[in-house]
Short mmCIF file of C-alpha atoms in Angstrom, two decimals:
data_model
loop_
_atom_site.label_atom_id
_atom_site.label_comp_id
_atom_site.label_asym_id
_atom_site.label_seq_id
_atom_site.Cartn_x
_atom_site.Cartn_y
_atom_site.Cartn_z
CA MET O 1 19.45 19.56 -51.59
CA GLY O 2 17.23 21.57 -49.39
CA THR O 3 14.46 23.97 -50.26
CA THR O 4 14.66 27.72 -49.70
CA PRO O 5 11.63 29.14 -47.88
CA PHE O 6 9.76 31.99 -49.51
CA ILE O 7 9.75 35.15 -47.38
CA THR O 8 7.28 37.84 -48.32
CA VAL O 9 7.88 41.39 -47.18
CA ARG O 10 4.76 42.97 -45.84
CA ALA O 11 4.53 46.71 -45.52
CA ARG O 12 3.51 48.17 -42.11
CA ARG O 13 1.36 50.82 -43.83
CA PRO O 14 -0.22 51.11 -47.27
CA LEU O 15 2.38 51.34 -50.04
CA THR O 16 2.40 54.09 -52.59
CA GLU O 17 2.94 53.68 -56.27
CA ILE O 18 6.39 55.28 -56.00
CA GLU O 19 7.44 52.93 -53.14
CA PHE O 20 6.43 49.96 -55.25
CA CYS O 21 8.36 51.32 -58.20
CA ALA O 22 11.43 51.69 -55.92
CA TRP O 23 11.06 48.05 -54.76
CA VAL O 24 10.72 46.77 -58.36
CA ALA O 25 13.88 48.71 -59.34
CA GLN O 26 16.01 47.16 -56.59
CA ALA O 27 14.44 43.71 -56.09
CA VAL O 28 16.39 40.60 -57.03
CA PRO O 29 14.70 37.66 -58.66
CA GLY O 30 12.53 35.82 -56.14
CA ASP O 31 12.02 38.74 -53.80
CA ARG O 32 8.31 38.92 -52.76
CA LEU O 33 6.41 42.04 -51.76
CA GLU O 34 2.88 42.11 -50.38
CA TYR O 35 1.62 45.41 -51.82
CA HIS O 36 -2.02 45.15 -50.68
CA ARG O 37 -4.16 43.03 -48.29
CA GLY O 38 -7.90 43.08 -48.75
CA PHE O 39 -10.14 42.72 -51.83
CA LEU O 40 -8.44 44.99 -54.38
CA VAL O 41 -11.26 45.38 -56.89
CA LEU O 42 -13.73 46.23 -54.12
CA ASP O 43 -11.27 48.36 -52.25
CA ILE O 44 -10.80 50.75 -55.16
CA PHE O 45 -14.51 50.86 -56.16
CA PRO O 46 -16.17 54.00 -54.69
CA MET O 47 -19.45 52.40 -53.80
CA PHE O 48 -17.83 49.63 -51.68
CA ALA O 49 -14.59 51.07 -50.50
CA ARG O 50 -14.07 51.94 -46.85
CA LEU O 51 -11.14 54.15 -47.74
CA PRO O 52 -11.12 57.89 -48.07
CA ASP O 53 -10.99 59.12 -51.66
CA GLN O 54 -7.24 60.01 -51.65
CA GLN O 55 -6.22 56.61 -50.24
CA ARG O 56 -8.59 54.84 -52.64
CA ALA O 57 -7.00 56.78 -55.65
CA GLU O 58 -3.49 55.94 -54.49
CA LEU O 59 -4.47 52.20 -54.13
CA ALA O 60 -5.87 52.28 -57.65
CA ARG O 61 -2.60 53.79 -58.91
CA LEU O 62 -0.67 51.10 -57.10
CA GLY O 63 -2.79 48.26 -58.51
CA SER O 64 -2.44 49.70 -62.03
CA ARG O 65 1.33 50.01 -61.57
CA ALA O 66 1.63 46.42 -60.30
CA PHE O 67 -0.20 45.22 -63.40
CA TRP O 68 2.01 47.36 -65.57
CA ALA O 69 5.16 45.82 -63.98
CA ALA O 70 3.83 42.38 -64.69
CA GLU O 71 3.10 43.31 -68.37
CA GLN O 72 6.72 44.56 -68.62
CA GLY O 73 8.04 41.26 -67.34
CA LEU O 74 9.42 42.77 -64.15
CA VAL O 75 7.25 40.84 -61.68
CA HIS O 76 4.86 37.93 -61.34
CA LEU O 77 1.54 38.85 -59.59
CA VAL O 78 0.02 36.29 -57.22
CA GLN O 79 -2.77 36.22 -54.70
CA GLU O 80 -2.94 34.31 -51.47
CA ARG O 81 -6.33 33.81 -49.82
CA THR O 82 -6.08 34.96 -46.24
CA GLY O 83 -9.78 34.59 -45.27
CA PRO O 84 -13.30 35.05 -46.70
CA ASP O 85 -13.08 37.80 -49.25
CA GLN O 86 -9.62 38.65 -48.10
CA PHE O 87 -6.45 38.24 -50.21
CA ALA O 88 -2.74 39.09 -49.95
CA TYR O 89 -1.62 40.67 -53.27
CA ILE O 90 2.00 39.76 -53.81
CA ALA O 91 4.59 40.80 -56.46
CA VAL O 92 7.42 38.38 -57.04
CA ALA O 93 10.42 39.91 -58.74
CA ARG O 94 11.53 38.35 -62.00
CA PRO O 95 14.95 38.44 -63.52
CA LYS O 96 15.56 41.80 -65.26
CA PRO O 97 15.25 41.44 -69.04
CA LYS O 98 18.82 41.19 -70.51
CA ALA O 99 17.77 42.68 -73.81
CA ALA O 100 16.48 45.74 -72.19
CA ALA O 101 19.23 48.20 -71.35
CA VAL O 102 16.59 50.76 -70.33
CA SER O 103 16.20 51.56 -66.65
CA LEU O 104 12.80 51.36 -64.94
CA SER O 105 12.84 55.12 -64.54
CA ALA O 106 13.27 55.53 -68.26
CA LEU O 107 10.32 53.29 -68.82
CA LEU O 108 8.23 55.26 -66.44
CA LEU O 109 9.25 58.54 -68.17
CA ALA O 110 8.40 57.17 -71.55
CA GLU O 111 5.07 56.10 -70.33
CA ARG O 112 4.29 59.53 -68.86
CA GLU O 113 5.36 61.31 -72.06
CA ALA O 114 3.07 59.01 -74.14
CA ALA O 115 0.05 59.83 -71.91
#
């Protein structure tokens, strides 16, 4: 029996939180998405970031949403070192929880209402 290669989709431009959520909603188990390349903790920190404030804020939202999706059991988060102080941040889709008949959009709405 052969092995299946892992293919990671890499965005041509920085992803938004909404685009990440859309990917999570339609991804099948095993799908991989590189949602950031760099050093995330430094890239969102104002003192070290080379990004404009608006892009840095969007990247922080994206990182938080990726972590949230992992906590919900929707994705695994992995990092791949691409060079010194450079990483590819990858979300790997997990099987959707069978017990949860709630859609991703309903989870997002419930989170927003609780805030």
